[in-house]
Every structure is written in structure tokens, then in C-alpha cells.
Amino acid sequence: MKNAEIISKKPVTDGLLDYERAYKEFSWEAIKKDICIRNNKVNIAYEAIDQHAQSWRKNKVALYWEGADGTCQKYTFLEMKKLSDKCANMLRTLGVRKGDRVFIFLPRLPELYISMIAIAKLGAIAGPMFSAFGPDAVRDRLHNSEALVLITTPELKERIETVLWELPKLEHIVLVNVKEDYELEESDVCYKTLMKDTPDKFEMEWMEWEDPLYILYTSGTTGKPKGVTHVHNDMISHSITTKWVLDLRDDDVYWCTADPGWVTGTVYGLWGPWLNGISSYIYDGRFDAAKWYEIIQTFKVTVWYTAPTALRMLMKDGDDLVKKYDLSSLRYICSVGEPLNPEVIRWGLKVYGLPIHDNWWQTETGSIMIANYPCLPVKPGSMGKPFPGIKTAIIDGKGNELPAGQHGLLALKPGWPSMLRKVWGDEKRFKEYFSINGWYATGDTAYKDEDGYFWFVGRADDVINTSGHRVGPFEVESALLEHRAVAESGVIGKPDAERGEIIKAFVVLHEGFAPSKELEEELKKFIRHRLAAHAYPREIEFCTNLPKTRSGKIMRRLLKARDLGLPTGDISTLED
Ligand code: PRX
């Protein structure tokens, strides 16, 4: 166990001051008392936007937005209220009602954030999607959720044109950023035109705590991505975890670098900060070290929530670059999504003068479950301690709790406010999460040290984590099989110093096709376009057969062991 090193650097905070006491005395009911409840009904959009628009915060900036081309815009809480009211009215005229699914396929434009709020006001269910998705990924999500409306741009619509005919339930496409000479199809509507003549007052739906709010699709080992469904009740977890883990205060300028197509960008890029009335900065551009530092300098970012791959890339770009910028506004840094290397934390301490606070959670948990806190020393390499109200354990395969120091499955006791409520349309897969003696099984392995800090070990299944993106090997294998040259494929995550893991595919070709550099590039391009830009195999190895079990299942474990030169373990089920 590597817990000798401790970084203790307490920031000034009015957030969580005494972890042990908070953990002991914590009650979710107490957190609920700040929420506006009408006839036992609630709405997260009221808490995140409208309440501030009626308070002293009405002229406070909710959103500082910067486009990839450097265009900047600002929106106050009052402006966000009016725009989301308008957008809700507009969606209602299209027939959207409580419980309908409205999917969003947009870059990080202001309209993405406005429509997320509007959808909640309508009582509808939002489905944010990453703008790098290809047609297959979009089709699977819209098809499974039976989405009624899709909000996108003309460019992104063109990318998915080939699959639209497979979506009979989709009634309208709302197009954002339509140029004047663009010819709208009959079933499409222009966001800007509709918004112009729509009133900016909307009577929001008051919701049951358990009514669905958003669906995010995420990958498992097998099958298509699962529609992890969250509810308005999640706001209880969102608001307190944002306050205590991200340590946000009213005078902060907060930057979460994640896209709302991933759970971090939805929960902590949107709901969490706004539930706390915080000014949030959003950048719709790609990663660029110099640009990122310029953002912190220009917008005087105080709290920064990012990911290990980004931090490793910043580290690679060197210390001299950091020195060119005034980053003195920064007071708190957090990271999530993949293991955060201790050397990155040490580097951060050196160049930013601040420890990086790692935290752990999942799409399914809906909010941060394990974290490093401002009031606790950081042990580099550890994810930290459970959030108050969360019972975390390391268990064996039967659900018995294991003592400190022993590796096992990371499990949570069900019942926290933001726990997933269902897998859309798949009760069986939902129940599987709780199949080890009633624990919520995370799929990760970890251990706990004597001080109660949790340390990530790995995944218990084949799920790949590349640059913090969760990718199911099955999805990539299926997409590869759609290519006419591919007869069989097996996909694994291969350790990579910068990205955590990269995707590697082993491919058996049909007769008549021969391995070549050109074919390799074609397959990479094929997956980038069909599935998603982040989900393509950076390495492809052509082979004549794949190791399979006697029942025909590809043994990814064996592919991985062979590739990495590791012991192959039990191969008794291997086909001859
Ligand atoms: O394997 C863990 C890894 O990311 C998985 C969850 O992925 P996703 O649902 O996409 O959510 C990511 C952001 C909340 C986990 O099962 N993971 C997440 N945080 C960490 C991590 N692995 C190591 N250290 C972390 N801090």
C-alpha cells in the first residue's frame, strides 16, 4: 500500500470543515430543507435557475460562454430563466409533454444548456449526447428511448442523416445555428425563428421527486449502451456534493471542462454549480494547453474541475508554458474519471501551488461518491474517502465486507438520492447492479487503507477507460463487424501513459481481403465516423483467428494477457 505520502494544504473554505463529524451527523433530510417544495412537488430547474432569477442573484452571471472561434457571451440567471422559459414554450408548441424524451446533439453551445433547463421545466426527460458521436451511437440512443424531439445543428444532422429513417418515433428536429440560406426540411424547425415569437414566461411543471430528469447512455461489457435514468430527486446529491467536494462559494468562477454528453458535464457542468448559484464558465473548443491557461487567466477561474488525461497533457506541455500566464485566481482543483497518477499531483503542486483533489463516481451513481476534501490531507494516488451519507465497502464475490488492505470489489449501499432509478427499458440490466447480496456493485476493484482512504485498482470487467471515456468493447467489435472486410473482432483496453488506456482491436478478415496499412486506416476512419471520434481503435492487429470459449465467446482476457505478455490464467474453457 502506498499511503506514506500525504499532502496537507488546507484552503480557506466555508464549505466542509470537519469531515469526520459531517460523516457521523449527516442526514439527506437535512439537505432537503433548502429546496422549494410545492404540494410535495419540486423541479430542479426552479432550484437551479428560477429561484436565483427572483433573488439578489438575478443579475449575477450564470454562464460565461466562449466559442471555439473566441466569441464570448454572458448570461445572467434572469436571462437564463427567460430563455429557458421561451425554449420550454417552444418545445411545448411542438407537442412535448411531461415524460417525453427530448435528445440533444449539440456542441457545447449556450442552447445546449438552455434546452436542458427548458426540458426539465416541461417535466420532459433530457438525453444529452456527445457531439463527437457518429450515426450508430445516435440511432441506438434515440431508438431505445423513443425520443420525440432531437435538438441539433444542420452540420450534425447531416452526419446522422443515414439513420433518421430508422427512428419512426422522432417527430421533430430543432435546428440551432441555422444559416440564412439553409433550406429547412418540412419536419424540421429553426430554433432561432421559433424562439423569436415565443413568450418568455412559462408555468413550469411541478414534479414528483421520483419523476425522471435525464437519461445518459453508458457502456457495459456486453450489449448496447444502457440508458441510465436519473430523477429530480438527484438534486439533493448534486447540490451538497458540489458544495463540499468542489468547495464552491458565491464569489467563485468555476470551470468544469467536461461535455454534458458525459455525466460530469451534466451534473457538475450544469446542475451542481447552478443549484448553488455559482457563475460557470463553458468553453466550446478543443483541448489546447495555452488556450486553457489563457482561459483561467482571462476569466479569473477560481475552481477548476477536470480530468487526468487533460492534466497529463498539460504536464507534457511543460512548466515554462505555465509561467507565461497569471493563474493566481485558481484556488481549488479537482479531477475525475480515471486514475490520477501521484506524479501529476506532485507536478500540480509545483506549478499551480495547489493539490489536485481526485474524486470517484459513475454515470450510475449520479454524483460524487468518494472524494478528497478541502479539510482532509490528500494521499496522492487515492480517490479519497466516502461522501457523507454514502456507505462504501470492499466486498468479495458473495457480498462479505473485506478488511482494510485487501483488494476486492468496490460496492455501495443502495439508497442515496442520485442513484440510478432504472435502465431505460431494461429491468434485467438494472437488477444486475444489485445482484451481489443487495450491494450496488460498481464494476471496479479497489482497496481501503487503515485511515479509510480508498485506492482504485482496476475494472472487474472488460470495460475500457480511454481518456476518461467509458467504452464497451462490444460496441467497437459490433461496429467493426459492419465493415465488409471484417469477419471477427476482439477489442481490449491497452495501458497508455497519456490516455490511461487506448482501444486495441484484433481483426480477422474475410477471405479475399488482405491486411494492409491502408485497410488499417480505413477501419479506424470507419469507426470514428460510425461510432464516435473517441471510440476508435488506435491500434489494430490483423490475425487469422481469435481465442474463443467453446460456446463461441471471444476471450478478451486472453487477448489482453497475450498482448501485454502477462500470465494467461485459466484457459480451460478455451476452444481447441
Ligand atoms: O472505472 C471507474 C472510472 O470511471 C468509471 C465511471 O465512468 P463514467 O460512468 O463514465 O463516469 C466517469 C465520471 C464520473 C468508474 O467505474 N473512474 C471514475 N473516477 C475515477 C475512476 N477511476 C479511477 N479514479 C477515479 N477517480
Short mmCIF file of N, CA, C and O in Angstrom, two decimals, residues 199-248:
data_model
loop_
_atom_site.label_atom_id
_atom_site.label_comp_id
_atom_site.label_asym_id
_atom_site.label_seq_id
_atom_site.Cartn_x
_atom_site.Cartn_y
_atom_site.Cartn_z
N PRO A 199 -43.34 33.54 -26.02
CA PRO A 199 -43.31 34.30 -24.77
C PRO A 199 -42.19 33.83 -23.83
O PRO A 199 -41.83 32.64 -23.84
N ASP A 200 -41.66 34.76 -23.02
CA ASP A 200 -40.58 34.38 -22.11
C ASP A 200 -41.08 34.08 -20.69
O ASP A 200 -40.36 34.24 -19.72
N LYS A 201 -42.34 33.71 -20.61
CA LYS A 201 -42.88 33.26 -19.32
C LYS A 201 -43.50 31.89 -19.51
O LYS A 201 -44.32 31.68 -20.41
N PHE A 202 -43.13 30.98 -18.61
CA PHE A 202 -43.62 29.61 -18.74
C PHE A 202 -44.00 29.09 -17.35
O PHE A 202 -43.24 29.27 -16.39
N GLU A 203 -45.16 28.48 -17.25
CA GLU A 203 -45.59 27.87 -15.98
C GLU A 203 -44.97 26.48 -15.90
O GLU A 203 -45.40 25.57 -16.61
N MET A 204 -43.94 26.34 -15.08
CA MET A 204 -43.26 25.03 -15.12
C MET A 204 -44.09 23.93 -14.48
O MET A 204 -44.97 24.18 -13.67
N GLU A 205 -43.80 22.70 -14.89
CA GLU A 205 -44.45 21.52 -14.31
C GLU A 205 -43.83 21.27 -12.95
O GLU A 205 -42.60 21.25 -12.82
N TRP A 206 -44.65 21.07 -11.94
CA TRP A 206 -44.10 20.67 -10.64
C TRP A 206 -44.12 19.15 -10.60
O TRP A 206 -45.10 18.52 -10.94
N MET A 207 -42.98 18.60 -10.23
CA MET A 207 -42.74 17.18 -10.45
C MET A 207 -42.70 16.39 -9.14
O MET A 207 -42.34 16.93 -8.10
N GLU A 208 -43.01 15.10 -9.26
CA GLU A 208 -42.74 14.20 -8.14
C GLU A 208 -41.22 14.10 -8.01
O GLU A 208 -40.51 14.18 -9.01
N TRP A 209 -40.73 13.90 -6.80
CA TRP A 209 -39.28 13.75 -6.59
C TRP A 209 -38.70 12.65 -7.49
O TRP A 209 -37.58 12.73 -7.96
N GLU A 210 -39.52 11.60 -7.70
CA GLU A 210 -39.02 10.42 -8.42
C GLU A 210 -39.28 10.48 -9.93
O GLU A 210 -39.04 9.51 -10.63
N ASP A 211 -39.79 11.60 -10.45
CA ASP A 211 -40.00 11.70 -11.89
C ASP A 211 -38.66 11.82 -12.62
O ASP A 211 -37.77 12.55 -12.17
N PRO A 212 -38.51 11.13 -13.77
CA PRO A 212 -37.24 11.16 -14.48
C PRO A 212 -36.84 12.55 -14.96
O PRO A 212 -37.70 13.36 -15.33
N LEU A 213 -35.53 12.80 -14.97
CA LEU A 213 -34.99 14.09 -15.37
C LEU A 213 -34.10 13.95 -16.61
O LEU A 213 -34.21 14.72 -17.56
N TYR A 214 -33.17 12.99 -16.57
CA TYR A 214 -32.31 12.82 -17.73
C TYR A 214 -31.90 11.35 -17.89
O TYR A 214 -31.95 10.58 -16.93
N ILE A 215 -31.52 11.02 -19.13
CA ILE A 215 -31.01 9.67 -19.43
C ILE A 215 -29.62 9.85 -20.04
O ILE A 215 -29.45 10.64 -20.97
N LEU A 216 -28.66 9.13 -19.51
CA LEU A 216 -27.34 9.11 -20.14
C LEU A 216 -27.00 7.66 -20.44
O LEU A 216 -27.11 6.80 -19.56
N TYR A 217 -26.60 7.43 -21.66
CA TYR A 217 -26.26 6.06 -22.05
C TYR A 217 -24.81 5.80 -21.73
O TYR A 217 -23.94 6.63 -22.00
N THR A 218 -24.57 4.64 -21.13
CA THR A 218 -23.20 4.32 -20.77
C THR A 218 -22.91 2.85 -21.07
O THR A 218 -23.83 2.05 -21.19
N SER A 219 -21.61 2.55 -21.19
CA SER A 219 -21.23 1.23 -21.68
C SER A 219 -21.00 0.21 -20.57
O SER A 219 -20.48 0.54 -19.51
N GLY A 220 -21.37 -1.01 -20.87
CA GLY A 220 -21.02 -2.14 -20.02
C GLY A 220 -20.17 -3.08 -20.86
O GLY A 220 -19.74 -2.73 -21.96
N THR A 221 -19.94 -4.32 -20.35
CA THR A 221 -19.10 -5.25 -21.09
C THR A 221 -19.79 -5.74 -22.34
O THR A 221 -19.18 -5.91 -23.38
N THR A 222 -21.09 -6.01 -22.19
CA THR A 222 -21.80 -6.59 -23.33
C THR A 222 -22.99 -5.72 -23.72
O THR A 222 -23.40 -4.84 -22.95
N GLY A 223 -23.52 -6.00 -24.87
CA GLY A 223 -24.76 -5.34 -25.30
C GLY A 223 -24.57 -3.88 -25.67
O GLY A 223 -23.49 -3.33 -25.60
N LYS A 224 -25.67 -3.28 -26.07
CA LYS A 224 -25.67 -1.87 -26.44
C LYS A 224 -25.55 -1.03 -25.17
O LYS A 224 -25.84 -1.52 -24.08
N PRO A 225 -25.21 0.26 -25.31
CA PRO A 225 -25.13 1.11 -24.11
C PRO A 225 -26.46 1.14 -23.35
O PRO A 225 -27.53 1.02 -23.95
N LYS A 226 -26.34 1.28 -22.02
CA LYS A 226 -27.53 1.25 -21.17
C LYS A 226 -28.01 2.67 -20.88
O LYS A 226 -27.20 3.54 -20.59
N GLY A 227 -29.32 2.86 -20.92
CA GLY A 227 -29.90 4.19 -20.65
C GLY A 227 -30.07 4.41 -19.16
O GLY A 227 -31.13 4.15 -18.59
N VAL A 228 -29.02 4.91 -18.54
CA VAL A 228 -29.05 5.14 -17.09
C VAL A 228 -29.97 6.35 -16.82
O VAL A 228 -29.73 7.44 -17.33
N THR A 229 -31.01 6.11 -16.04
CA THR A 229 -32.06 7.12 -15.87
C THR A 229 -32.00 7.74 -14.48
O THR A 229 -31.98 7.03 -13.47
N HIS A 230 -31.97 9.06 -14.44
CA HIS A 230 -31.91 9.81 -13.17
C HIS A 230 -33.16 10.67 -13.01
O HIS A 230 -33.84 10.99 -13.98
N VAL A 231 -33.41 11.07 -11.76
CA VAL A 231 -34.67 11.76 -11.44
C VAL A 231 -34.43 13.12 -10.77
O VAL A 231 -33.30 13.45 -10.41
N HIS A 232 -35.52 13.88 -10.61
CA HIS A 232 -35.38 15.21 -9.99
C HIS A 232 -34.80 15.14 -8.58
O HIS A 232 -34.09 16.04 -8.14
N ASN A 233 -35.09 14.06 -7.87
CA ASN A 233 -34.57 13.86 -6.51
C ASN A 233 -33.04 13.95 -6.45
O ASN A 233 -32.48 14.26 -5.40
N ASP A 234 -32.38 13.68 -7.60
CA ASP A 234 -30.91 13.74 -7.66
C ASP A 234 -30.37 15.08 -7.15
O ASP A 234 -29.23 15.18 -6.72
N MET A 235 -31.19 16.12 -7.26
CA MET A 235 -30.69 17.46 -6.91
C MET A 235 -30.17 17.54 -5.48
O MET A 235 -29.30 18.36 -5.19
N ILE A 236 -30.69 16.69 -4.61
CA ILE A 236 -30.23 16.71 -3.22
C ILE A 236 -28.74 16.37 -3.18
O ILE A 236 -27.94 17.04 -2.54
N SER A 237 -28.37 15.31 -3.93
CA SER A 237 -26.95 14.93 -4.01
C SER A 237 -26.14 15.96 -4.77
O SER A 237 -25.03 16.31 -4.38
N HIS A 238 -26.71 16.46 -5.88
CA HIS A 238 -25.95 17.42 -6.72
C HIS A 238 -25.51 18.62 -5.89
O HIS A 238 -24.37 19.06 -5.96
N SER A 239 -26.46 19.19 -5.14
CA SER A 239 -26.15 20.47 -4.51
C SER A 239 -25.12 20.30 -3.39
O SER A 239 -24.15 21.06 -3.34
N ILE A 240 -25.26 19.28 -2.56
CA ILE A 240 -24.34 19.18 -1.42
C ILE A 240 -22.96 18.66 -1.83
O ILE A 240 -21.95 19.10 -1.28
N THR A 241 -22.91 17.77 -2.83
CA THR A 241 -21.58 17.30 -3.25
C THR A 241 -20.81 18.43 -3.93
O THR A 241 -19.60 18.56 -3.77
N THR A 242 -21.53 19.27 -4.68
CA THR A 242 -20.87 20.41 -5.33
C THR A 242 -20.27 21.34 -4.28
O THR A 242 -19.15 21.81 -4.40
N LYS A 243 -21.03 21.56 -3.24
CA LYS A 243 -20.59 22.48 -2.19
C LYS A 243 -19.39 21.91 -1.41
O LYS A 243 -18.42 22.60 -1.17
N TRP A 244 -19.47 20.65 -1.07
CA TRP A 244 -18.46 20.10 -0.16
C TRP A 244 -17.24 19.51 -0.88
O TRP A 244 -16.16 19.50 -0.33
N VAL A 245 -17.44 18.98 -2.09
CA VAL A 245 -16.28 18.40 -2.79
C VAL A 245 -15.61 19.44 -3.67
O VAL A 245 -14.40 19.60 -3.64
N LEU A 246 -16.41 20.19 -4.45
CA LEU A 246 -15.81 21.19 -5.33
C LEU A 246 -15.58 22.50 -4.57
O LEU A 246 -14.97 23.44 -5.10
N ASP A 247 -16.10 22.57 -3.36
CA ASP A 247 -15.84 23.68 -2.45
C ASP A 247 -16.28 25.03 -3.04
O ASP A 247 -15.60 26.04 -2.85
N LEU A 248 -17.40 25.04 -3.76
CA LEU A 248 -17.80 26.28 -4.44
C LEU A 248 -18.46 27.28 -3.50
O LEU A 248 -19.24 26.91 -2.62
#
